[in-house]
Structure formats: structure tokens, C-alpha cells
Short mmCIF file of C-alpha atoms and ligand atoms in Angstrom, two decimals:
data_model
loop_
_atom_site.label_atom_id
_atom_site.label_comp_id
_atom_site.label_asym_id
_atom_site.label_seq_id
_atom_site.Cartn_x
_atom_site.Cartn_y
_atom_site.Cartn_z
CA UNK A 134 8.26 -1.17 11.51
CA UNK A 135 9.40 -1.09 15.17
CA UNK A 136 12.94 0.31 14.04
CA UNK A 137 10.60 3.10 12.02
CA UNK A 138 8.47 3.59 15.14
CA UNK A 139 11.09 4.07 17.22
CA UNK A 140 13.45 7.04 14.92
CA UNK A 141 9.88 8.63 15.04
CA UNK A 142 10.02 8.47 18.59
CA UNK A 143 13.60 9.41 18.77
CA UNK A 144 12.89 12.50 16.28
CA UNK A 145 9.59 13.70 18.71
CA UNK A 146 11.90 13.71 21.33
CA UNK A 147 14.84 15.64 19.82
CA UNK A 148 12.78 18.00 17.88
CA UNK A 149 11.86 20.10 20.67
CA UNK A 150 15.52 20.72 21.41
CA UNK A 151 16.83 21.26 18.15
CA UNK A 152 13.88 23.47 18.00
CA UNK A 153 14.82 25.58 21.35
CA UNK A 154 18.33 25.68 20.33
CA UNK A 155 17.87 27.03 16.73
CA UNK A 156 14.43 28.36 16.47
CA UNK A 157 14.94 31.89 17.78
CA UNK A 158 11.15 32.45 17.76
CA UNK A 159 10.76 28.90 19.43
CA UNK A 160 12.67 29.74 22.39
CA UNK A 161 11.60 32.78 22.55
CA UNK A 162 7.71 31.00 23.52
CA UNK A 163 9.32 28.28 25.51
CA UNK A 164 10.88 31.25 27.80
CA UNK A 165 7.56 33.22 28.05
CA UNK A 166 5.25 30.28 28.56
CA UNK A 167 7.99 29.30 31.29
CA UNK A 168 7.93 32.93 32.81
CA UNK A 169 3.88 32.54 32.38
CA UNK A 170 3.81 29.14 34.14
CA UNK A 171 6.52 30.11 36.77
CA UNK A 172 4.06 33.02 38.17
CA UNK A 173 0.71 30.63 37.72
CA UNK A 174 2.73 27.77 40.10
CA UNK A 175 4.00 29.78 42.59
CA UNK A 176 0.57 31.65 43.00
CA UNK A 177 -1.08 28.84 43.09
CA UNK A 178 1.23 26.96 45.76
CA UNK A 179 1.41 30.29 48.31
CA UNK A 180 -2.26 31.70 47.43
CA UNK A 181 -2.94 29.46 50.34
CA UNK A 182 -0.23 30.43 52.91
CA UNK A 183 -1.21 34.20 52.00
CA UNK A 184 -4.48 33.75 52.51
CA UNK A 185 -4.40 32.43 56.18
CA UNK A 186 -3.67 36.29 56.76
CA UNK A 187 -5.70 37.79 54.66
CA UNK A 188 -5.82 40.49 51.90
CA UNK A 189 -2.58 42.30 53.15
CA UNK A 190 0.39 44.63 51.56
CA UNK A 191 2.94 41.76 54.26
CA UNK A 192 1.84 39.30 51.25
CA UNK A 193 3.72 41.33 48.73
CA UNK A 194 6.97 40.03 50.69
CA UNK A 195 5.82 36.35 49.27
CA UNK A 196 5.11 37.35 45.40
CA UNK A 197 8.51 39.09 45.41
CA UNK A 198 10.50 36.54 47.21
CA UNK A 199 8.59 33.98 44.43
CA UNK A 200 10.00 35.78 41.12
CA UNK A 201 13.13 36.71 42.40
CA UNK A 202 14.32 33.58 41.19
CA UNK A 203 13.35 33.55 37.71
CA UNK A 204 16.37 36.50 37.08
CA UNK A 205 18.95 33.57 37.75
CA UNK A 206 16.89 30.97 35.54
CA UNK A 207 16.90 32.96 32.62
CA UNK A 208 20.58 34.69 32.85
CA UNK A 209 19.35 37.97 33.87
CA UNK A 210 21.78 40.59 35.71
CA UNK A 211 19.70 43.44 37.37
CA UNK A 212 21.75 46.57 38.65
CA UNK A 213 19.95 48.93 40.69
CA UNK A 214 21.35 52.32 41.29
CA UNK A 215 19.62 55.11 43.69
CA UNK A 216 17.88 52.05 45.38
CA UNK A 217 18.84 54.60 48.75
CA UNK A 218 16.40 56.96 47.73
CA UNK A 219 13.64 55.31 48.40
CA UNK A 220 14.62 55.24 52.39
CA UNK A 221 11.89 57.18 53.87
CA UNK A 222 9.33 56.21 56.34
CA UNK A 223 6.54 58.49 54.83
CA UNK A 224 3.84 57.40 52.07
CA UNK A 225 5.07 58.19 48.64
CA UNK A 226 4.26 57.33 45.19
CA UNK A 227 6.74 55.62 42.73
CA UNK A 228 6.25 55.95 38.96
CA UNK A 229 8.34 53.86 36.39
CA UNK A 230 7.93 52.83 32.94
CA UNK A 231 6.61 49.84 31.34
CA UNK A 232 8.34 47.45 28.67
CA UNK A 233 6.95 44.30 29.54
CA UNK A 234 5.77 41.92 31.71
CA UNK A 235 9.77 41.05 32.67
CA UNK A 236 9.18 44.42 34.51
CA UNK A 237 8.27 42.32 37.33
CA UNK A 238 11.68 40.53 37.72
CA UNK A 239 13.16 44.29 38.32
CA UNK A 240 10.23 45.55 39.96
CA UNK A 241 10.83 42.53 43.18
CA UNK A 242 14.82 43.83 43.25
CA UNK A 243 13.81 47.62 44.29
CA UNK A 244 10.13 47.25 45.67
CA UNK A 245 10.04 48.70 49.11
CA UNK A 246 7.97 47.55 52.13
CA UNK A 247 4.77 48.39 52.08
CA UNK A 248 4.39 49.21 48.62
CA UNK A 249 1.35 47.78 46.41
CA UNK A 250 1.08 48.24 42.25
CA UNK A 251 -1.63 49.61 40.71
CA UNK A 252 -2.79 46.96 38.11
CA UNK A 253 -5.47 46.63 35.23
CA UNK A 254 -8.53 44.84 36.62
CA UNK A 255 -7.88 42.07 34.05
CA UNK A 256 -5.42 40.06 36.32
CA UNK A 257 -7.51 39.78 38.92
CA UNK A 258 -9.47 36.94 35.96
CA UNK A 259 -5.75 35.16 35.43
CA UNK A 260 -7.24 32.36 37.88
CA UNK A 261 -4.66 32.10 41.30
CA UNK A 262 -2.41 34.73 39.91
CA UNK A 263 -5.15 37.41 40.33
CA UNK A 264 -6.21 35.49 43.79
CA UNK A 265 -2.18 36.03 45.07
CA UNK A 266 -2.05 40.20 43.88
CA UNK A 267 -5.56 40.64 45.80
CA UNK A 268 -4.27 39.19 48.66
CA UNK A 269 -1.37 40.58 48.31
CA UNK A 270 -3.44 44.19 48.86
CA UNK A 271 -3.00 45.06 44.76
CA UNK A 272 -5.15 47.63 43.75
CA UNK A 273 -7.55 47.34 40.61
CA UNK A 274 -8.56 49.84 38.15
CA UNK A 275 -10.90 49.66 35.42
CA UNK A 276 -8.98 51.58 32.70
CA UNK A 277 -12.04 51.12 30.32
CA UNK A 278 -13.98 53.12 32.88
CA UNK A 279 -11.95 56.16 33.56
CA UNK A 280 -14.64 57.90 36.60
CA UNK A 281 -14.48 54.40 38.60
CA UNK A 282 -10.49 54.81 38.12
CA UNK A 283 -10.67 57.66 39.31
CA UNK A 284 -12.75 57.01 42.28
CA UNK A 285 -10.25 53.63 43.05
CA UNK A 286 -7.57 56.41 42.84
CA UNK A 287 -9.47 59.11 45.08
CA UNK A 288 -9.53 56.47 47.88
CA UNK A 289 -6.22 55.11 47.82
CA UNK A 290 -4.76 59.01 48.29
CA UNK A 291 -6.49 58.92 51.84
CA UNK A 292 -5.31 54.64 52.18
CA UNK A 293 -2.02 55.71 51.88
CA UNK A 294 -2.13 58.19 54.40
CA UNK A 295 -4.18 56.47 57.13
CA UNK A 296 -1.87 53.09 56.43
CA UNK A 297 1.27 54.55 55.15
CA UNK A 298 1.87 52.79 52.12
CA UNK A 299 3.53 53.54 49.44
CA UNK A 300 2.03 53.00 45.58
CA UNK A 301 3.44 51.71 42.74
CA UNK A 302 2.24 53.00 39.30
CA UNK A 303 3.38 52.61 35.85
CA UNK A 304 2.07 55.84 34.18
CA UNK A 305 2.68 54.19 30.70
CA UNK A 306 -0.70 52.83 31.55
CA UNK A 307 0.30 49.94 28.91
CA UNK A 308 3.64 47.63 28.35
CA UNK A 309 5.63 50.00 25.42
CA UNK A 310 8.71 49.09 23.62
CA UNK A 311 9.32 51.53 22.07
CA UNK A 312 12.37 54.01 21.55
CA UNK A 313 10.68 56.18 23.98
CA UNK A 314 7.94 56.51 26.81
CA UNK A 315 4.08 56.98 26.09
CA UNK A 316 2.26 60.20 27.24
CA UNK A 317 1.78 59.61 30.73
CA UNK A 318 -1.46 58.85 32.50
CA UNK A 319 -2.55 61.38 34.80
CA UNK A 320 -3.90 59.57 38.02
CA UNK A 321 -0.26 58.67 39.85
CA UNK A 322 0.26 62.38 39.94
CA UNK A 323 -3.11 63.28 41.17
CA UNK A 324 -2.71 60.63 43.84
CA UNK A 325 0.75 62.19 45.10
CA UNK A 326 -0.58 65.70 44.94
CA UNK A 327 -4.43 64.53 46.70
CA UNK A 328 -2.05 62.62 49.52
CA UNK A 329 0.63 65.49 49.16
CA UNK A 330 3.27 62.89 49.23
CA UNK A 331 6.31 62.46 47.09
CA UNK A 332 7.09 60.76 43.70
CA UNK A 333 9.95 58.60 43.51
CA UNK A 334 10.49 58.08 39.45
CA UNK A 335 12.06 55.14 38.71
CA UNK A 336 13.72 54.08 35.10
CA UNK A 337 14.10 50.59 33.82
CA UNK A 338 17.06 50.68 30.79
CA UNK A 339 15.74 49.38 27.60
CA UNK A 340 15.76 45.38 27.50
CA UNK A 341 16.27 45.87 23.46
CA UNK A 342 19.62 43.87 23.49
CA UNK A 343 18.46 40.67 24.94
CA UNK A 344 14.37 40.68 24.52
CA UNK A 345 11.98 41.94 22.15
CA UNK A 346 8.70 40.83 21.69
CA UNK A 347 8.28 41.78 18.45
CA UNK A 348 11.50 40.09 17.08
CA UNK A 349 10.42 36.96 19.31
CA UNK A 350 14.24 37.84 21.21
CA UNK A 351 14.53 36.60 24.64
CA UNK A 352 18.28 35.79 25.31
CA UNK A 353 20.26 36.14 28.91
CA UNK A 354 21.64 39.84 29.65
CA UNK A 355 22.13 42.94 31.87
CA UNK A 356 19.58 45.26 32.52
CA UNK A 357 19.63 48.29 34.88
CA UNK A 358 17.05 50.30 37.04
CA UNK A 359 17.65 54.24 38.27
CA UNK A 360 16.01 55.16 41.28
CA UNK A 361 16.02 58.78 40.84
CA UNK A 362 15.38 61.56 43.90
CA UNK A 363 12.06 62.61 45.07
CA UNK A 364 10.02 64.96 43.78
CA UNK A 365 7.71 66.90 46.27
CA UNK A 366 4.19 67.63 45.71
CA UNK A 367 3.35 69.39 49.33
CA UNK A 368 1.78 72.69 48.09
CA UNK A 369 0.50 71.18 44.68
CA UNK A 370 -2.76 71.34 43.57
CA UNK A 371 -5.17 69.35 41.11
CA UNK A 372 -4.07 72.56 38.79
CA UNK A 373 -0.19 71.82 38.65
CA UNK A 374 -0.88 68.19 38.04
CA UNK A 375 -0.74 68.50 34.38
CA UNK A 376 2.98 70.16 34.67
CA UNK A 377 3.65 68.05 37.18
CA UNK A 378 3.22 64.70 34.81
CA UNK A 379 4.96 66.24 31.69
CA UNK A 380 8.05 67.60 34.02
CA UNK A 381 8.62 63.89 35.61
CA UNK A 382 7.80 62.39 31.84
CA UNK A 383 10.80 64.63 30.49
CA UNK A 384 13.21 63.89 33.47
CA UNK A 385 12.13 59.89 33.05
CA UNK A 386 12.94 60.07 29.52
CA UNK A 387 16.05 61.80 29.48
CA UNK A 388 17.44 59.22 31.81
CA UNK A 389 16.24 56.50 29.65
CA UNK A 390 17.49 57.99 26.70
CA UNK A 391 20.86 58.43 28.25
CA UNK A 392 20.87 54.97 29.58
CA UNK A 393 19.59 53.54 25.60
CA UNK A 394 22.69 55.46 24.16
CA UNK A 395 25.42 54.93 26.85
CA UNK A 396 25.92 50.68 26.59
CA UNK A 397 29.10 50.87 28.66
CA UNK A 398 26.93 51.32 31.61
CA UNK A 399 29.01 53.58 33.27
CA UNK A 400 26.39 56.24 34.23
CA UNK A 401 27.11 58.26 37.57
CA UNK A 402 25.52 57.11 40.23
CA UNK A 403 23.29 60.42 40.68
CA UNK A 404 22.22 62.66 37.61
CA UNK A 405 21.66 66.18 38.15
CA UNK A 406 17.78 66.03 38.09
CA UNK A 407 14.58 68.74 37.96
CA UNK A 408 14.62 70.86 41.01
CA UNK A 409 12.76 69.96 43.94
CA UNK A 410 11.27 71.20 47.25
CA UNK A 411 12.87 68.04 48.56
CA UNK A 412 16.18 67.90 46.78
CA UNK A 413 18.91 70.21 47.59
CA UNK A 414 21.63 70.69 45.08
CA UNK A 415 25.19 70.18 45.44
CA UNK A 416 28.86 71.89 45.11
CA UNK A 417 28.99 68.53 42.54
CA UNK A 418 25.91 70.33 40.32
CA UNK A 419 23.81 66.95 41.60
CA UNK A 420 20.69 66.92 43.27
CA UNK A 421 20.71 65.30 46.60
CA UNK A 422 17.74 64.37 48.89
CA UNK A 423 17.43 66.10 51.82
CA UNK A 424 16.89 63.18 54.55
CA UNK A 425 18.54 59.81 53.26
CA UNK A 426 18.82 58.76 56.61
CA UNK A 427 15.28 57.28 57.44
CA UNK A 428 14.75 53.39 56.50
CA UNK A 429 12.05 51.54 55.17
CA UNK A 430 9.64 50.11 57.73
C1 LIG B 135 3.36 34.37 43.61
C2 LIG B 135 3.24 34.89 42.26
C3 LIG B 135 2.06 35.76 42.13
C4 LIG B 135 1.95 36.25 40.80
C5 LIG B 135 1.66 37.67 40.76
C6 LIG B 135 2.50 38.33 39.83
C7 LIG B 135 3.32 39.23 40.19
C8 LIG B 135 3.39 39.81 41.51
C9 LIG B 135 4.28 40.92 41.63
C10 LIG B 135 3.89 42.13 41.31
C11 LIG B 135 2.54 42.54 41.09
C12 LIG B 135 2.09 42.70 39.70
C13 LIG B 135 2.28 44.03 39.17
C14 LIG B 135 1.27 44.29 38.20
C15 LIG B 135 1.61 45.40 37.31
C16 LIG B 135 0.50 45.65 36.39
C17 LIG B 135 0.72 46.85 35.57
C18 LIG B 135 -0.51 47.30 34.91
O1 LIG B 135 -1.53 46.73 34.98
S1 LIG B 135 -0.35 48.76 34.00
C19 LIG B 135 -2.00 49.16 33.68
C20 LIG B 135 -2.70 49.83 34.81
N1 LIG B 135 -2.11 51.09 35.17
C21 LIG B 135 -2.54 52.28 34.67
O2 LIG B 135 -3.45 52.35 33.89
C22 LIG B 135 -1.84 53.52 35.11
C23 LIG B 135 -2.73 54.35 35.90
N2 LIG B 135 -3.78 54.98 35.06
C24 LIG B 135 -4.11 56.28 35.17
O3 LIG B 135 -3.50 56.93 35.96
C25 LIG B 135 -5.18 56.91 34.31
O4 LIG B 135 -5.05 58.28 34.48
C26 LIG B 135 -6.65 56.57 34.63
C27 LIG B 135 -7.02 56.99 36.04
C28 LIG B 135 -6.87 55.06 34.47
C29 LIG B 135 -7.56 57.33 33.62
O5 LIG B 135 -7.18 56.95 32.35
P1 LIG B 135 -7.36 57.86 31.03
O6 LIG B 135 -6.98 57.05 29.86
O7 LIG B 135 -8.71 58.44 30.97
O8 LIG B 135 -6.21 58.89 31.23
P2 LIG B 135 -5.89 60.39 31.65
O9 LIG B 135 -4.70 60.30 32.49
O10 LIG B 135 -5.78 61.22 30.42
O11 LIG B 135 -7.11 60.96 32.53
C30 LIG B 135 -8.29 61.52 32.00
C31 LIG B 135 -8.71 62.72 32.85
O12 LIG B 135 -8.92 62.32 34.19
C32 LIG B 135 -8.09 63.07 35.06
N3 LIG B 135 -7.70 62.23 36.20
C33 LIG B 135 -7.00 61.10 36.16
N4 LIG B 135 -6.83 60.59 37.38
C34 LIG B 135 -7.45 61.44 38.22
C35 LIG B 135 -7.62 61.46 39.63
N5 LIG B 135 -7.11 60.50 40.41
N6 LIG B 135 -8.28 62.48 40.17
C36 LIG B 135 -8.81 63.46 39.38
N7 LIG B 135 -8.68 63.51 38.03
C37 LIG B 135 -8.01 62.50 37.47
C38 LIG B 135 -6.92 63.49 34.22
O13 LIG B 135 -6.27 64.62 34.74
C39 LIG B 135 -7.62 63.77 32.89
O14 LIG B 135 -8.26 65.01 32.94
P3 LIG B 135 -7.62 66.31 32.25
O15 LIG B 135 -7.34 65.97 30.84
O16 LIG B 135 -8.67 67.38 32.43
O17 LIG B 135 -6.36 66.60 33.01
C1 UBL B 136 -9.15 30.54 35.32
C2 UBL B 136 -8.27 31.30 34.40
C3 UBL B 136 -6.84 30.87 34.53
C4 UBL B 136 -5.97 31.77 33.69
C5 UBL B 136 -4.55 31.51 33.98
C6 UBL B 136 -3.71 32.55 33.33
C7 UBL B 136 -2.32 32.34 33.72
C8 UBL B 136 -1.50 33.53 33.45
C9 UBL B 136 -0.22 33.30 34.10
C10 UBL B 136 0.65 34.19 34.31
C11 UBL B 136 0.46 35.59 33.94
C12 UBL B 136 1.61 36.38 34.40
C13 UBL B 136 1.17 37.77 34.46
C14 UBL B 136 2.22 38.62 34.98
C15 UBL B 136 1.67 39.96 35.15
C16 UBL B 136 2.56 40.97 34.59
C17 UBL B 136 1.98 42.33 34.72
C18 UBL B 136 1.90 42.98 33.41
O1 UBL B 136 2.85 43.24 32.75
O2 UBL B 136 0.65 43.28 33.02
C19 UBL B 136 0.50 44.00 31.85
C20 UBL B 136 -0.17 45.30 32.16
O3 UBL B 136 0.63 46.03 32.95
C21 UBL B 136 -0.47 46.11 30.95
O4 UBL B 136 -1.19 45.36 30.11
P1 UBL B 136 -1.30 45.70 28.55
O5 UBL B 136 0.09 45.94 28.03
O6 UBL B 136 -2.16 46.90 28.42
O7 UBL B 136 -1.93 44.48 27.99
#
């Protein structure tokens, strides 16, 4: 009986690891519920420490330096390319596309200072993890309620300015896996062109080869994010916005399509890109910002 009691033991014990290592859809849960847990412990333990200063963007610095780790615990190599781009002292808005909640782990390598996400209103509910992103100065919308969006959206063109911040938005408006982007939501580019400040699109490379949440796939490998140049919007009005979106959704998913078909990862470190008021183009047929030389704040 005690010999029986104790192989039943023995098997509880082993299960779970001959489980993880042949289950694929086992370990793809045990890495998701870790990724979930991760972010629920480490908001709970700084909440506090942000919260002695209040509901500010400086607490971003905490979240990012809190999942920069998880790349290394699951086997993740992130390459960023462009990352330059994004040195300018002025406002500007960054749009990039939305796979899935791993976004995050590429979204703390390229963030710049000053920069807060646009989020659904349902994390602020997810207990200490919505407590850390209000702190942290993330701002809510109500996607269910598209004329309070709006409003959220209205204000934070004249934040922006006043504080100089910069937003980041995932136009998506939802996590997509598919073979392409979704239509994009409208409000990032009304924000640029009500603040008259820049978009900085940024492309994340498919994650199809090492996680999939529909094949429950979730295995170590390379990803790679292209900051591309700026796009101006001084001059723009609430009229052009609907070009605007589809001409940054066509440049965005030419990139990604060109990064899904090219595995070698051996794209050039600038593409030539849609003209711009801000981009000048070179003797090399590229598109290169005009000032490169300012740095983040
Ligand atoms: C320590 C550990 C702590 C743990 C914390 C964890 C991590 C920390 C690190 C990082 C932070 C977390 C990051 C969180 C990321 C979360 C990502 C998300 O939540 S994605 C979901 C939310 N985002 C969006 O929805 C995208 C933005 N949405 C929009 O822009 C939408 O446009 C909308 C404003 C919500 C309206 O939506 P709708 O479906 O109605 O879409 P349309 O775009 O078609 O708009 C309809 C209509 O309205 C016009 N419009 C839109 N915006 C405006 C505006 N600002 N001003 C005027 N008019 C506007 C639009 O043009 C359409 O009209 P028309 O058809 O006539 O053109
Ligand atoms: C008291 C209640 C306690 C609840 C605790 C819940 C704990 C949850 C723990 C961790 C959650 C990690 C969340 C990471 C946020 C990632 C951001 C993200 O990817 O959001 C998805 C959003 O862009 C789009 O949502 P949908 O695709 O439309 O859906």
C-alpha cells in the first residue's frame, strides 16, 4: 500500500514534466500562465514604489525594466532596426501592429521616454496590473463606446503637446495573427493630425515560427521590429485622415510582408518608404529623416 502510495506520488510529480516536455499544447499554457503571472508579480511588488510618485509617464521606466527579462526566460532574440528614428525631442505618435500580448516583450526594447500606450479600458480590472499601467500614466479607452474614445483621444492631442509625450497606439485595435494587418482604426491618426505631430510606424515580424496561439506553439526564437521614418502630419486636416491611415496601413504591411517572406533576415537597414514632408530621399533611392540628430529626453 505504501509502495503503491508512493509510485502515485512519484507519477504526480513527474507527470507535469513529461507533460511540459511532450505536450506541445501543455507547454504552450505553462509559458502563458508564466508570462500572465510574471506581469501580475512584478505589478504587484512595484505598484507600491510607483505609487509613492504618483500617476506618472517616469513609471513606464519600471514596467519596462520589469518585462525586459522575460525575453531571456523564454529564449527570445529581439532585433530592432531604425530604433534611431525615433530620436526626436518633439511629441509624436507611434503606430505598430498587434499579434499578441508577447508584443509587450518588443514593445519595452524600442519604447522611448516619455511615451504611454493607449490600452482597452479592460486592464485597468486585471487587479495590480491595471493599478501599475494607471500609474504608469496609460491611457484608457472605451472601445465599446466609440464618442467617449473619441473624447479620451481629443484630450490627449492637446496632453501631448502641453507635456510632450509621445503616444503609443496599436491601430489593429485588437491582437491579429493573421497573414496580414486588420483595417486600421482611425483615432492614432486623428491624434497626430489634431496635435500636428509625426507618426513613427513601427513593424513587429510575424512570431509564426516560434508562437501561435491557435496551434498552442510557444517555443524560443528570433523576432524582429522595424522602426520605420516619420511621417509628417503638419498641414493635415481631419479630411486627409482617412488617406492618411490607409497610406501608413499599406507602407506597414508591405514591410511586414517583406519581413514574413524574407526568413534570412537580411533586410536593409532602411527601406525606401512613402514620401514625406519630413523625409528627404537619397542618391541610395532611401528615405532618410531630416534631423536624426536630436535625442530622446
Ligand atoms: C510591472 C508590470 C506591469 C504590468 C503591466 C503590463 C505591461 C506594461 C507595459 C506596457 C503597457 C501595456 C500596453 C498595453 C497595450 C494594450 C493594447 C490594447 O489595448 S489595443 C486596444 C486598444 N486600442 C485601440 O482600440 C486602438 C485605438 N482605437 C481607435 O483609434 C478607434 O478609432 C476608436 C477611437 C476606439 C473608435 O473605434 P471604432 O471602432 O469606432 O473605429 P473607427 O476608427 O472606424 O472610428 C469611427 C469613426 O470615428 C472617427 N474617429 C476616430 N477617432 C477620432 C478622433 N480622435 N477624432 C475624431 N474622429 C475620430 C473615425 O474617423 C470614424 O469616422 P469616419 O468613418 O467618418 O472616418
Ligand atoms: C482582481 C482581479 C485580478 C485579475 C488578475 C488578472 C491577472 C492578469 C495578469 C496578467 C495579464 C497580462 C496582461 C498583459 C497585457 C497585454 C496587453 C494586451 O495584449 O492586451 C490585449 C489588447 O491589446 C487587445 O485585446 P483583445 O485582443 O481585443 O482582447
Amino acid at each position: 500500500m505504501d509502495v503503491a502510495l508512493l509510485h502515485g506520488l512519484l507519477l504526480l510529480l513527474i507527470l507535469p514534466v513529461l507533460l511540459y516536455r511532450y505536450c506541445a499544447t501543455f507547454h504552450y499554457f505553462c509559458k502563458v500562465t508564466f508570462f500572465n503571472l510574471w506581469v501580475l508579480a512584478m505589478a504587484t511588488l512595484l505598484s507600491p514604489f510607483a505609487a509613492i510618485r504618483g500617476r506618472c509617464v517616469e513609471n513606464m521606466k519600471l514596467l519596462c525594466a520589469a518585462i525586459r527579462p522575460l525575453k531571456h526566460l523564454y529564449g527570445i532574440k529581439i532585433e530592432v532596426l531604425g530604433a534611431e528614428h525615433l530620436n526626436l525631442k518633439e511629441p509624436y505618435v507611434i503606430v505598430c501592429n498587434h499579434q499578441a500580448s508577447l508584443d509587450l516583450m518588443g514593445m519595452v526594447e524600442v519604447i522611448p521616454k516619455r511615451c504611454v500606450p493607449i490600452a482597452k479600458k479592460e486592464l485597468l480590472y486585471m487587479g495590480t496590473v491595471g493599478w501599475a499601467c494607471w500609474l504608469s500614466g496609460i491611457i484608457f479607452i472605451d472601445r465599446q463606446r466609440t464618442g467617449d474614445a473619441i473624447d479620451v483621444i481629443s484630450q490627449t492631442a492637446e496632453t501631448i503637446r502641453r507635456e510632450n509625450l509621445r503616444v503609443w497606439i496599436f491601430p489593429e485595435g485588437t491582437r491579429n495573427q493573421s497573414r496580414s494587418m486588420l483595417p486600421f482604426k482611425r483615432g492614432a491618426f486623428h491624434l497626430a493630425v489634431q496635435a500636428q505631430v509625426p507618426i513613427f510606424p513601427i513593424v513587429i515580424s510575424p512570431y509564426w515560427d516560434f508562437f501561435s496561439s491557435k496551434e498552442k506553439k510557444f517555443t524560443p526564437g528570433t523576432f524582429t521590429i522595424r522602426v520605420l521614418p516619420r511621417i509628417e502630419t503638419r498641414g493635415l486636416s481631419p479630411k486627409d485622415v482617412p488617406e492618411l491611415t490607409e497610406t501608413v496601413r499599406k507602407t506597414m504591411v508591405d514591410v511586414f510582408s517583406e519581413m514574413s517572406s524574407n526568413p534570412c533576415r537580411d533586410w536593409p537597414a532602411e527601406l525606401p518608404l512613402l514620401p514625406s514632408t519630413g523625409a528627404t530621399k537619397g542618391t541610395d533611392g532611401v528615405w532618410h529623416d531630416e534631423d536624426t540628430t536630436g535625442t530622446s529626453d
